[in-house]
Short mmCIF file of C-alpha atoms in Angstrom, two decimals:
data_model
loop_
_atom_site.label_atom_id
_atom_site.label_comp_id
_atom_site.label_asym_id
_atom_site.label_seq_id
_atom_site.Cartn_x
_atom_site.Cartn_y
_atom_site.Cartn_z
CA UNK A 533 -40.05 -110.21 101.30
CA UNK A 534 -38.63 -106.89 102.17
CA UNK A 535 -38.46 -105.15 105.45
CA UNK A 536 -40.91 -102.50 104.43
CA UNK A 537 -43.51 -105.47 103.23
CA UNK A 538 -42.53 -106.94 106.71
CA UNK A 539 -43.23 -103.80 108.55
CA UNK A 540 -46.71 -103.52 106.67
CA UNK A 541 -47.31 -107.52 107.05
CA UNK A 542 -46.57 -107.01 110.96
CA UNK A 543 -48.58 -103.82 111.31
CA UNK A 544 -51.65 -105.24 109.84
CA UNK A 545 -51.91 -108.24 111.44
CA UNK A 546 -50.74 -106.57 115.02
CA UNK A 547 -49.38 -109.84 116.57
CA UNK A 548 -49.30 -110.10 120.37
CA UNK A 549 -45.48 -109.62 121.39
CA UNK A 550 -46.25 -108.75 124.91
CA UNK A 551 -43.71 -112.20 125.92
CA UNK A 552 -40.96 -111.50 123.28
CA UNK A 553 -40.17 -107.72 122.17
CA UNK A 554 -37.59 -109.49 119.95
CA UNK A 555 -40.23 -110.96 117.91
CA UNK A 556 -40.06 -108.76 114.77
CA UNK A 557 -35.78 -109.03 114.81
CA UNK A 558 -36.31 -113.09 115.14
CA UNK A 559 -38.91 -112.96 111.95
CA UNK A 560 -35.77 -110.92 110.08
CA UNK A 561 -33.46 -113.00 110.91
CA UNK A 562 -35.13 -116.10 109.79
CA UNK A 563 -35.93 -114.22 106.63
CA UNK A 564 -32.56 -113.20 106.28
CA UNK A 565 -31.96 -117.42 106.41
CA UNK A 566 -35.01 -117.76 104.08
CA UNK A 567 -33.52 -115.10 101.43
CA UNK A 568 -29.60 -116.73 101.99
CA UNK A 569 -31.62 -120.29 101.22
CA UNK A 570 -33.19 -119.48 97.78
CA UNK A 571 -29.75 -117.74 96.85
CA UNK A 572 -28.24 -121.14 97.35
CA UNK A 573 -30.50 -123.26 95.59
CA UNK A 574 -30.37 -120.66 92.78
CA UNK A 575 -26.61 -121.16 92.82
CA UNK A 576 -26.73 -124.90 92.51
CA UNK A 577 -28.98 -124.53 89.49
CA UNK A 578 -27.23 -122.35 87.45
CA UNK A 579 -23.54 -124.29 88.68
CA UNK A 580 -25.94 -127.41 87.37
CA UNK A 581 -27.15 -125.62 84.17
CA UNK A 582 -23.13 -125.18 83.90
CA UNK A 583 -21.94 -128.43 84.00
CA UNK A 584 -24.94 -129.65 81.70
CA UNK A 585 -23.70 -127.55 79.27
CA UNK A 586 -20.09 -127.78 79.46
CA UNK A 587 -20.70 -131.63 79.14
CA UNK A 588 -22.97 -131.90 76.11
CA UNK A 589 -20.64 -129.38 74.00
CA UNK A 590 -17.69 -132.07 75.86
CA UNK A 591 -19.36 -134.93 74.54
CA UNK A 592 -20.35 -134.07 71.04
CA UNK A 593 -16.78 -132.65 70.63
CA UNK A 594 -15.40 -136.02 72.01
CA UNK A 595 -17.84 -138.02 69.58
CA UNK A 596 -16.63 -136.19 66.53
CA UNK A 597 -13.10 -137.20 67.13
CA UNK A 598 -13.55 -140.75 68.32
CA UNK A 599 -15.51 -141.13 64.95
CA UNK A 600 -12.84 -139.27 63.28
CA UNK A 601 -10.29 -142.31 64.79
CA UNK A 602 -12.83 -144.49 63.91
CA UNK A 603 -12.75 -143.56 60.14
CA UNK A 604 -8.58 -143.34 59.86
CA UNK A 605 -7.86 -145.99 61.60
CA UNK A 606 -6.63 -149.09 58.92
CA UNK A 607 -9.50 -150.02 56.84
CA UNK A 608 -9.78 -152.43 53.76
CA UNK A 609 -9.96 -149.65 50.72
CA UNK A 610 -12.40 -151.92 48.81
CA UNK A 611 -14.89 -151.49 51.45
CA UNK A 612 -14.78 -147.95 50.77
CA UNK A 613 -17.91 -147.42 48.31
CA UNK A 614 -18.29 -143.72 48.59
CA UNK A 615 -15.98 -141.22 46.94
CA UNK A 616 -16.49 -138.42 49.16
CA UNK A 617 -15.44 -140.63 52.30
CA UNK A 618 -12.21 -141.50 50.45
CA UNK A 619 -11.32 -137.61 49.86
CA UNK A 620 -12.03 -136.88 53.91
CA UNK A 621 -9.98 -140.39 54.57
CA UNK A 622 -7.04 -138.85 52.16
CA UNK A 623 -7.27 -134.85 53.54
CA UNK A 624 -7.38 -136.16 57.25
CA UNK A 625 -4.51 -138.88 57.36
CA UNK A 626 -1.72 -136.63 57.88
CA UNK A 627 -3.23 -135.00 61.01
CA UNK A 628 -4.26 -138.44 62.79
CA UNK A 629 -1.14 -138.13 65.23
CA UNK A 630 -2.46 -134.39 66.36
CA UNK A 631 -6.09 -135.49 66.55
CA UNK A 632 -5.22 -138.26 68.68
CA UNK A 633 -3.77 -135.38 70.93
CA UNK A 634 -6.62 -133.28 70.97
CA UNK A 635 -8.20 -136.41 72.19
CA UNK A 636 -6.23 -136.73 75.29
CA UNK A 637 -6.53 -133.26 75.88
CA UNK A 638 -10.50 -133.45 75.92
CA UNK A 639 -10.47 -136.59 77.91
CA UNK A 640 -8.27 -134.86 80.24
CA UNK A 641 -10.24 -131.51 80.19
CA UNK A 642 -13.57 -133.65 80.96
CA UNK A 643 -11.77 -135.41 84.02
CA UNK A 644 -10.91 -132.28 85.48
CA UNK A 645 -14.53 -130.95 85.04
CA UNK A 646 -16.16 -134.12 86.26
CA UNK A 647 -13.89 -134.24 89.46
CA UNK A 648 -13.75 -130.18 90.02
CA UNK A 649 -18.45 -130.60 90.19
CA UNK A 650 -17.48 -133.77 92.91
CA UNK A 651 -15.19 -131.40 95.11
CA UNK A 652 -18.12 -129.33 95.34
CA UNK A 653 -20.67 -131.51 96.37
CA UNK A 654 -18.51 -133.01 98.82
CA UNK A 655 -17.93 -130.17 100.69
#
């Protein structure tokens, strides 16, 4: 609510002030904490919205490489039946060293995420 709607809203419903000739600043200012209320709670949601996303896209990224160490990690070749699992085994050995690193660096990225949200409700 505006102060023009206010104006009209006060002017229309002529309340008695005759006690308090503040009454229409007091009514602005506890608009004014109305308006500063539903800016916060429209803060938190999108911060939310934020952290929902930044953990999904976190987690299927962090799935796809712990099943990617899942698949190089020393397996019995015979129990290998499919051929096209055996080419991605073969193409992706040499990099299992740097996608253990990438690993750490998402684990690390998602603890800083996790603890920066905490900081914030805390406060």
């Amino acid at each position: 609510m505006n102060d023009q709607q206010l104006d009209s809203f006060l002017k229309e419903n002529k309340p008695r002030v005759e006690s308090d000739p503040t009454f229409t600043l007091e009514a602005r200012r506890r608009m004014a904490e109305v308006e500063g209320i539903k800016a916060e709670v429209d803060r938190t949601r999108r911060s939310g919205r934020v952290a929902l996303i930044v953990a999904l896209v976190s987690g299927i990224i962090l799935g796809a490489v712990a099943s990617a160490v899942a698949f190089l990690w020393p397996i019995d070749p015979a129990a290998l039946e499919h051929r096209l699992l055996d080419t991605v085994r073969t193409v992706l050995e040499p990099y299992k060293n740097y996608i253990l690193f990438f690993l750490a660096l998402m684990i690390t990225a998602l603890c800083l995420v996790l603890t920066s949200g905490r900081k914030q409700v805390l406060q």
